[in-house]
């Protein structure tokens, strides 16, 4: 008996040892998928910023950290609260009517007209002017505003652009001039008070639909009142001028020449547009695993998604349905939780600490990570690297993408080591700038690694569901990431930050692309009135002109800059070699500089 008991004891002890040394360190696909399923469940309502669903997800994450006995890493316990703009809402009193002599036509909201969410609010009116497609395109010697006085007037324009532009630009598809924001900025810069867009000519089987309020993204306030009216409403105005909408549009397209005109003086618009910006306070969730020093490695992922769909939904007809965001980014969030479980037993053993981060506000512009680097809850100087996971749940054929490899001096050898037992075919890229949260850390010169399993047709749609997640491959990837994190936390030689030369942005045809090279890196947080530079590239035109990180750009040539849309538009309208007078605010004081724009390399 005794011997037998002894044998069993030995067997159990060996099994326990084995479990302790290797099995327990592996990520568990079934735990992982359980977390993905919970985060993507209907109860979480798609984790939209400012919704109860996001708060439920936040509580799930926080509870897990507590259960693992990780220390709070936020500003307020595990939480780091911050306020963001979630969108806009139409208030009750939105009115639009037309007067011709003693006749008054009252239009119905969302039936005859609808404002855009980025429109200014205003009360007033004015005479009407037709300005073609609302386009000023120097590169095509085409200007709908040429010889037209639109100051304080109501400007009526067609959506899209003259049919010849796409061909002239050498691009497939339409140029930047077709964008609603471009039209809005152009109208505002010409002094218009109101911009009215009409659909004009419709495609085969296409209905004359009004754009759903809030379904087009833009700045908080584009600086001009902007709305859409139905073709039938506008056609009556054309008839009062002895024309028809169809004939005028056909004429512009066949001649490639503007056909702008003033509507009869008797026609007068009266409107009241009342739009309210909606804001919410959301929380990043942070937990701290102490090591032997205060230096630390960051493991992060965003946990917010699109809720019931917003302007970023890629299934606009399904806005209103829950967008569960299983891959984007329940997959990365569950990854952080699984790594926290695997690493929690290492408390006090690793040379460096680990800071687990779950960001809110990513889908609205990397706002959670931008907030953290602006108000870091641990000293930035002690961060040795940031690992970001955004969409790691749809690994196909063992293909994995890893970005930021060039930003840390030791990343290549760390990844080589981590990859030894991993089954993946990996595509590496050097740069650390892309459309997820690690970008906020690159701007602070922290080395970053970004893990990603690729785009798919369910991206940003209600069909991004948990059952499509490849949990066994994701678990193997987490094993690899665990190796990366442990090496970075325990090595004698932490990586030093390296600048990676920017890859050439795509585009560049007429009106498209990014325009000439300026060399500033915008802050990804929401800044009111201007564009804040989080960094200025060495030797760039901006640097040569003496511009500095922290400067807020408010004027570019003769154009006011209120936001990134204005800056992008102004830059696109400039040419290589132009010398532009810019005005920035530095510590609240205006400073002017002359920037000579260069060719992008
Ligand atoms: Zn997303």
XYZ file of C-alpha atoms and ligand atoms in Angstrom:
602
model
C 0.000 0.000 0.000
C 2.584 2.414 1.122
C 4.779 1.719 -1.866
C 1.865 2.116 -4.122
C 0.908 5.393 -2.532
C 4.489 6.496 -2.841
C 4.524 5.687 -6.587
C 1.348 7.604 -7.169
C 2.826 10.518 -5.224
C 5.955 10.494 -7.379
C 3.888 10.378 -10.529
C 1.762 13.316 -9.385
C 4.842 15.284 -8.394
C 6.419 14.778 -11.826
C 3.173 15.698 -13.539
C 2.962 18.828 -11.406
C 6.544 19.727 -12.273
C 5.881 19.275 -15.963
C 2.740 21.324 -15.699
C 4.653 24.015 -13.848
C 7.510 24.173 -16.294
C 5.879 23.978 -19.679
C 2.165 23.220 -19.998
C 0.945 25.961 -17.709
C 2.861 28.569 -19.692
C 0.929 27.996 -22.863
C -2.035 30.077 -23.902
C -5.305 28.182 -23.657
C -7.539 28.350 -26.768
C -10.704 27.560 -24.838
C -10.145 30.257 -22.191
C -9.259 32.633 -25.004
C -12.384 31.992 -27.068
C -14.564 32.225 -23.941
C -13.272 35.768 -23.414
C -13.729 36.704 -27.086
C -17.291 35.367 -26.937
C -18.091 37.336 -23.783
C -16.650 40.589 -25.167
C -18.491 40.139 -28.478
C -21.789 39.086 -26.855
C -25.026 41.042 -27.420
C -24.799 42.277 -23.812
C -21.686 44.264 -24.757
C -23.623 46.020 -27.572
C -20.576 46.225 -29.812
C -18.605 48.168 -27.156
C -19.324 51.577 -28.653
C -17.557 54.480 -26.932
C -19.921 56.076 -24.450
C -22.314 53.093 -24.289
C -23.238 50.806 -21.395
C -21.782 47.937 -23.390
C -18.323 49.483 -23.211
C -18.698 49.910 -19.447
C -19.620 46.216 -19.146
C -16.489 45.268 -21.072
C -14.449 47.561 -18.830
C -15.830 45.794 -15.731
C -15.013 42.372 -17.183
C -11.400 43.415 -17.783
C -10.994 45.059 -14.387
C -12.445 42.051 -12.552
C -9.961 39.788 -14.290
C -7.017 41.935 -13.205
C -8.301 41.938 -9.619
C -8.705 38.162 -9.635
C -5.112 37.841 -10.861
C -3.979 40.153 -8.029
C -2.396 42.566 -10.455
C -1.944 46.083 -9.122
C -4.010 49.003 -10.433
C -2.119 50.883 -13.158
C -4.543 53.694 -13.951
C -5.123 57.168 -12.575
C -8.190 56.130 -10.619
C -7.582 52.523 -9.575
C -7.443 50.433 -12.733
C -9.199 53.156 -14.728
C -7.880 56.171 -16.577
C -10.924 58.313 -17.405
C -11.003 60.770 -20.291
C -13.627 62.610 -22.284
C -14.119 62.238 -26.015
C -16.485 63.350 -28.733
C -18.740 60.437 -29.665
C -20.662 62.132 -32.459
C -23.442 64.641 -32.961
C -27.175 64.803 -32.544
C -29.910 66.811 -34.240
C -31.729 68.960 -31.746
C -35.478 69.561 -32.055
C -35.475 72.873 -33.832
C -34.032 72.292 -37.313
C -35.963 74.249 -39.935
C -35.475 75.102 -43.590
C -37.854 77.074 -45.794
C -37.795 79.001 -49.052
C -39.504 82.224 -49.887
C -40.294 83.474 -53.378
C -42.070 86.796 -53.119
C -45.045 86.028 -50.899
C -44.903 82.253 -51.413
C -43.305 80.145 -48.701
C -42.244 76.512 -49.028
C -41.515 74.717 -45.755
C -39.260 71.665 -46.100
C -39.494 68.608 -43.877
C -36.414 67.355 -42.092
C -35.195 63.870 -43.098
C -37.757 63.886 -45.867
C -36.803 66.925 -47.970
C -33.547 67.933 -46.306
C -31.027 66.787 -43.729
C -28.003 68.534 -42.198
C -24.593 66.833 -42.099
C -23.285 66.027 -38.629
C -20.202 68.235 -39.151
C -22.292 71.272 -40.181
C -22.113 74.492 -38.191
C -25.211 75.447 -36.253
C -26.706 78.763 -37.326
C -29.830 80.827 -37.789
C -30.204 82.956 -40.896
C -30.551 82.796 -44.623
C -29.683 84.427 -47.891
C -29.962 84.376 -51.655
C -29.088 81.188 -53.570
C -26.198 80.619 -55.969
C -25.435 77.539 -58.062
C -21.735 76.562 -58.052
C -21.625 73.406 -60.181
C -19.807 70.663 -58.324
C -18.380 73.141 -55.800
C -14.886 72.360 -57.049
C -11.756 74.493 -57.361
C -9.143 72.333 -59.111
C -6.090 74.314 -60.231
C -4.484 71.164 -61.654
C -7.367 70.818 -64.162
C -7.818 74.597 -64.741
C -11.344 74.159 -63.472
C -13.098 76.435 -60.932
C -16.837 76.424 -60.221
C -16.324 79.566 -58.107
C -14.552 81.618 -60.798
C -16.250 85.017 -61.181
C -18.961 84.043 -58.698
C -19.694 86.074 -55.578
C -20.802 83.655 -52.846
C -20.014 85.781 -49.798
C -22.660 85.157 -47.125
C -24.805 83.340 -49.689
C -26.407 79.920 -49.862
C -24.374 77.850 -52.331
C -26.011 74.907 -54.108
C -23.699 72.194 -55.491
C -23.860 68.720 -57.031
C -22.281 65.727 -55.299
C -19.216 64.080 -56.888
C -17.232 65.878 -59.612
C -17.185 66.581 -63.372
C -17.034 63.272 -65.219
C -13.713 64.074 -66.914
C -11.661 64.396 -63.699
C -10.956 60.709 -63.131
C -9.478 60.330 -66.599
C -7.455 63.551 -66.434
C -5.960 62.541 -63.093
C -4.863 59.196 -64.503
C -6.515 57.493 -61.544
C -9.296 55.002 -61.465
C -12.206 56.348 -59.513
C -12.838 59.864 -58.359
C -10.404 62.470 -57.066
C -10.334 64.183 -53.701
C -12.510 66.982 -55.138
C -15.527 64.670 -55.037
C -15.359 64.407 -51.226
C -18.026 66.218 -49.215
C -15.455 67.586 -46.759
C -13.368 69.017 -49.619
C -16.478 70.789 -50.968
C -17.318 72.107 -47.496
C -13.823 73.519 -46.890
C -13.763 75.063 -50.375
C -17.174 76.717 -49.882
C -16.166 78.058 -46.469
C -12.871 79.393 -47.800
C -14.838 81.245 -50.508
C -16.967 82.899 -47.828
C -20.212 80.950 -48.284
C -22.668 80.906 -45.371
C -24.516 77.727 -46.313
C -23.621 74.808 -48.581
C -26.440 72.690 -50.002
C -25.575 69.412 -51.719
C -27.900 67.648 -54.145
C -27.462 64.180 -55.633
C -28.127 65.294 -59.220
C -27.894 62.550 -61.808
C -28.593 59.107 -60.339
C -27.096 55.782 -61.321
C -29.192 52.966 -62.780
C -31.786 51.911 -60.206
C -30.476 54.442 -57.705
C -32.973 56.325 -55.557
C -32.617 59.973 -54.599
C -31.816 59.242 -50.956
C -30.801 61.693 -48.262
C -27.602 60.808 -46.414
C -28.285 59.418 -42.953
C -27.324 61.955 -40.271
C -24.007 60.929 -38.682
C -23.048 58.480 -41.420
C -20.286 60.625 -42.969
C -17.203 61.329 -40.867
C -15.772 64.808 -40.572
C -14.496 67.372 -38.106
C -16.616 68.488 -35.175
C -17.555 71.689 -37.020
C -16.461 72.265 -40.605
C -17.105 75.988 -40.345
C -20.044 76.304 -42.741
C -23.691 75.263 -42.512
C -24.013 72.175 -44.675
C -27.050 70.151 -45.645
C -28.502 68.015 -48.375
C -31.834 68.518 -50.167
C -33.662 66.211 -52.544
C -33.305 66.715 -56.292
C -37.012 67.516 -56.682
C -36.745 70.401 -54.221
C -33.736 71.871 -56.032
C -35.216 71.316 -59.470
C -37.944 73.848 -58.657
C -35.220 76.445 -58.023
C -33.593 75.646 -61.395
C -36.971 76.071 -63.090
C -37.442 79.468 -61.451
C -34.195 80.386 -63.273
C -35.537 78.996 -66.575
C -33.291 75.926 -66.436
C -33.416 72.282 -65.413
C -31.059 70.490 -63.075
C -30.442 67.725 -65.601
C -29.570 70.052 -68.487
C -27.155 72.111 -66.404
C -25.359 69.009 -65.110
C -25.127 67.479 -68.609
C -23.707 70.747 -69.907
C -20.917 70.825 -67.307
C -19.991 67.225 -68.006
C -19.962 67.482 -71.781
C -17.937 70.753 -71.927
C -15.792 70.186 -68.824
C -16.556 73.846 -68.137
C -18.288 75.401 -65.118
C -21.888 76.613 -65.548
C -22.349 78.536 -62.302
C -25.099 81.176 -61.953
C -27.190 83.131 -59.464
C -30.776 82.036 -58.866
C -33.424 84.818 -59.225
C -33.138 87.407 -56.494
C -36.681 86.743 -55.283
C -35.666 83.241 -54.139
C -34.524 83.382 -50.538
C -33.612 80.617 -48.078
C -34.369 80.801 -44.350
C -32.979 78.259 -41.981
C -32.250 77.271 -38.442
C -29.728 74.490 -37.982
C -29.194 73.177 -34.460
C -26.668 70.391 -33.977
C -25.196 69.310 -30.677
C -21.854 67.597 -30.261
C -22.184 64.543 -28.016
C -19.423 63.713 -25.544
C -18.782 60.866 -23.133
C -16.302 59.943 -20.461
C -14.706 56.554 -21.079
C -11.915 54.642 -19.351
C -8.660 53.044 -20.377
C -8.089 50.008 -18.099
C -4.563 49.419 -16.801
C -2.910 46.812 -14.578
C 0.638 46.584 -13.260
C 2.721 43.455 -12.748
C 5.720 44.496 -10.648
C 9.165 43.329 -11.697
C 12.483 44.059 -9.995
C 12.669 47.650 -11.321
C 10.360 50.496 -12.345
C 11.255 50.039 -16.020
C 8.413 48.331 -17.824
C 7.120 46.694 -20.988
C 3.623 47.599 -22.228
C 1.196 44.973 -23.540
C -1.879 46.649 -24.992
C -4.998 46.386 -27.144
C -8.084 48.522 -27.673
C -11.361 47.132 -26.327
C -13.832 49.600 -27.862
C -15.576 49.017 -31.198
C -18.331 50.603 -33.305
C -21.351 49.834 -31.077
C -24.314 49.695 -33.429
C -22.259 51.129 -36.261
C -21.202 54.697 -36.950
C -19.673 56.464 -39.970
C -16.908 53.843 -39.905
C -19.286 50.951 -40.464
C -18.567 49.167 -43.728
C -22.149 47.918 -43.803
C -23.988 51.265 -43.876
C -27.343 49.627 -44.556
C -26.947 47.704 -41.276
C -26.216 50.713 -39.068
C -28.373 50.188 -35.984
C -27.440 46.522 -35.664
C -24.791 45.481 -33.159
C -21.310 45.384 -34.653
C -19.829 42.786 -32.273
C -16.189 43.362 -33.204
C -15.010 39.855 -32.347
C -11.795 40.209 -34.321
C -11.710 44.025 -33.956
C -10.742 43.904 -31.174
C -12.176 41.377 -28.741
C -9.417 39.170 -30.187
C -6.619 41.477 -28.975
C -8.368 42.275 -25.680
C -8.737 38.564 -24.864
C -5.074 38.273 -25.846
C -4.046 40.846 -23.221
C -6.145 39.007 -20.605
C -4.607 35.646 -21.490
C -1.073 37.089 -21.343
C -1.912 38.670 -17.974
C -2.947 35.217 -16.708
C 0.228 33.588 -18.041
C 2.549 36.288 -16.694
C 0.897 36.942 -13.295
C 2.946 34.151 -11.574
C 6.147 35.994 -12.650
C 5.440 38.766 -10.128
C 8.731 40.170 -8.796
C 10.821 37.758 -10.862
C 11.379 39.608 -14.133
C 13.929 42.438 -14.317
C 11.253 44.839 -15.532
C 7.601 45.337 -14.722
C 4.736 44.848 -17.164
C 1.935 47.338 -17.734
C -1.213 45.838 -19.281
C -3.314 48.401 -21.157
C -6.805 48.248 -22.618
C -7.667 51.341 -24.604
C -11.030 52.999 -25.200
C -11.563 55.517 -28.024
C -9.419 53.729 -30.608
C -12.178 53.606 -33.211
C -12.685 57.370 -32.908
C -9.031 58.125 -33.702
C -6.581 56.320 -31.341
C -7.910 58.538 -28.553
C -7.256 56.233 -25.577
C -3.594 55.688 -26.413
C -3.218 59.390 -27.279
C -4.622 60.199 -23.828
C -2.227 57.810 -22.101
C 0.917 59.178 -23.756
C -0.309 62.691 -22.937
C -1.100 61.836 -19.294
C 1.019 58.737 -18.643
C 0.169 56.885 -15.417
C 3.803 55.687 -15.165
C 6.824 57.727 -16.287
C 7.216 57.532 -20.083
C 11.006 57.451 -19.750
C 10.784 54.031 -18.057
C 8.828 52.377 -20.880
C 11.209 50.144 -22.868
C 8.763 48.828 -25.493
C 5.082 48.665 -26.408
C 3.420 45.541 -27.820
C 0.045 46.130 -29.511
C -2.470 43.519 -30.637
C -5.265 44.680 -32.914
C -7.170 41.960 -34.812
C -5.215 38.788 -34.110
C -8.165 36.388 -34.300
C -8.387 35.558 -37.985
C -5.081 33.832 -38.732
C -5.375 31.952 -42.044
C -2.751 29.545 -43.368
C -0.498 30.497 -40.407
C 0.027 33.966 -41.880
C 0.823 36.731 -39.376
C 1.865 40.356 -39.860
C 4.260 42.075 -37.467
C 4.846 45.804 -37.744
C 7.297 48.173 -36.064
C 10.209 45.732 -36.311
C 12.582 48.564 -37.260
C 11.670 50.765 -34.274
C 13.617 48.743 -31.669
C 17.329 47.922 -32.006
C 16.986 44.373 -30.633
C 13.605 43.418 -32.107
C 14.984 41.230 -34.890
C 16.866 38.918 -32.547
C 14.045 38.907 -29.974
C 11.565 37.864 -32.676
C 13.938 35.240 -34.069
C 14.127 33.654 -30.635
C 10.346 33.849 -30.095
C 9.628 32.429 -33.523
C 11.687 29.255 -33.026
C 8.793 27.041 -31.979
C 6.085 29.076 -33.675
C 4.395 27.661 -36.769
C 3.880 31.001 -38.508
C 4.757 32.465 -41.859
C 5.471 36.017 -40.820
C 5.444 39.167 -42.902
C 7.488 41.879 -41.221
C 7.363 45.610 -41.757
C 9.810 48.082 -40.291
C 7.677 51.184 -39.709
C 5.707 51.890 -36.559
C 3.032 54.209 -37.960
C -0.309 52.678 -38.842
C -3.934 52.926 -37.879
C -3.808 51.446 -34.403
C -2.716 52.456 -30.902
C 1.009 51.661 -31.132
C 1.281 54.764 -33.357
C 0.732 56.970 -30.273
C 3.817 55.401 -28.667
C 6.060 55.816 -31.731
C 5.393 59.543 -31.559
C 6.921 59.400 -28.035
C 9.941 57.470 -29.355
C 9.022 54.222 -27.637
C 9.860 51.078 -29.687
C 6.681 49.272 -30.779
C 5.670 45.868 -32.110
C 2.281 45.425 -33.724
C 0.668 41.992 -34.154
C -2.087 41.573 -36.745
C -3.690 38.653 -38.592
C -4.898 40.609 -41.657
C -8.031 42.261 -43.023
C -11.133 40.332 -44.087
C -14.574 40.930 -45.545
C -16.267 41.015 -42.098
C -14.136 43.981 -40.977
C -16.300 46.728 -39.402
C -19.512 44.826 -40.153
C -22.123 43.074 -37.982
C -20.698 39.807 -39.364
C -17.425 40.134 -37.382
C -18.610 37.402 -34.968
C -16.854 35.182 -32.407
C -17.486 31.891 -34.243
C -15.121 33.009 -37.046
C -12.186 33.383 -34.639
C -9.333 30.905 -35.056
C -8.639 30.386 -31.352
C -6.014 27.655 -31.691
C -3.792 29.766 -33.955
C -4.393 32.866 -31.805
C -3.242 30.902 -28.743
C -0.030 29.881 -30.536
C 0.534 33.519 -31.462
C 0.051 34.499 -27.802
C 2.745 31.981 -26.854
C 5.055 33.753 -29.265
C 4.087 37.183 -27.911
C 4.631 35.926 -24.374
C 8.169 34.977 -25.354
C 8.707 38.434 -26.867
C 7.359 40.157 -23.745
C 9.393 38.038 -21.330
C 12.589 38.565 -23.290
C 12.022 42.329 -23.370
C 11.199 42.362 -19.660
C 14.163 40.240 -18.621
C 17.040 41.062 -20.986
C 20.129 43.007 -19.915
C 19.930 45.014 -23.139
C 16.540 46.665 -23.714
C 15.914 47.932 -27.266
C 16.769 51.514 -28.139
C 14.355 53.482 -30.305
C 15.207 53.770 -33.997
C 13.622 56.138 -36.508
C 12.290 54.331 -39.576
C 12.177 56.293 -42.825
C 8.546 56.860 -43.759
C 7.226 54.750 -46.573
C 5.889 56.741 -49.500
C 2.154 57.199 -49.137
C 0.076 55.921 -52.016
C -1.879 58.195 -54.333
C -0.590 61.440 -55.790
C -2.699 61.888 -58.910
C -4.611 65.082 -59.554
C -6.288 66.290 -56.405
C -5.589 63.012 -54.614
C -2.641 61.912 -52.527
C -1.169 63.852 -49.661
C 0.299 66.802 -51.525
C 3.914 67.928 -51.057
C 6.100 67.004 -48.079
C 5.728 69.148 -44.950
C 7.215 66.927 -42.244
C 5.000 67.304 -39.192
C 3.377 64.438 -37.306
C -0.043 65.409 -35.984
C -1.135 64.663 -32.453
C -3.779 61.961 -32.552
C -5.842 63.413 -29.728
C -8.732 65.770 -30.380
C -7.437 69.349 -30.421
C -9.832 72.267 -30.625
C -8.900 74.918 -33.169
C -5.740 73.908 -34.958
C -3.454 70.969 -35.596
C -0.984 70.128 -32.846
C 2.358 68.628 -33.887
C 3.365 65.722 -31.706
C 6.652 65.652 -33.600
C 8.532 67.342 -36.449
C 10.689 65.125 -38.673
C 14.387 66.002 -38.667
C 15.533 67.834 -41.834
C 11.966 68.187 -43.079
C 10.602 71.456 -44.494
C 8.815 72.041 -41.169
C 12.033 71.510 -39.183
C 14.042 73.772 -41.507
C 11.461 76.520 -40.943
C 11.975 76.215 -37.175
C 8.668 74.510 -36.330
C 8.733 72.434 -33.141
C 6.873 69.573 -31.466
C 3.981 71.023 -29.463
C 3.323 73.842 -31.952
C -0.331 74.230 -32.951
C -0.827 75.122 -36.631
C -3.626 77.673 -37.095
C -2.945 79.252 -40.499
C -1.511 77.886 -43.771
C -1.035 80.605 -46.400
C -4.381 82.397 -46.708
C -6.299 79.449 -45.242
C -7.358 79.103 -41.610
C -6.559 75.689 -40.091
C -9.099 74.505 -37.549
C -8.445 70.768 -37.759
C -6.591 68.018 -39.607
C -9.120 68.094 -42.480
C -8.281 71.747 -43.181
C -4.530 71.050 -43.043
C -4.769 68.045 -45.379
C -6.890 70.047 -47.817
C -4.507 73.023 -47.792
C -1.482 70.776 -48.319
C -3.139 68.945 -51.209
C -3.788 72.275 -52.890
C -0.100 73.250 -52.681
C 2.816 72.421 -54.975
C 6.365 71.254 -54.436
C 8.565 74.369 -54.181
C 5.805 76.639 -52.839
C 6.926 78.843 -49.945
C 4.014 79.004 -47.518
C 3.625 81.447 -44.650
C 2.301 79.447 -41.720
C 1.209 80.598 -38.300
C 1.497 78.390 -35.209
C 0.736 78.874 -31.537
C 3.757 78.133 -29.351
C 3.040 78.269 -25.604
C -0.039 80.304 -26.506
C 1.903 82.922 -28.515
C 1.544 83.252 -32.309
C 4.735 82.510 -34.270
C 5.038 82.776 -38.063
C 7.388 80.791 -40.298
C 8.034 80.301 -44.019
C 7.961 76.670 -45.044
C 9.339 75.624 -48.428
C 7.425 72.514 -49.445
C 9.436 69.602 -50.859
C 8.873 66.457 -52.870
C 7.906 63.406 -50.845
C 10.712 60.884 -50.910
Zn -11.605 49.017 -36.019
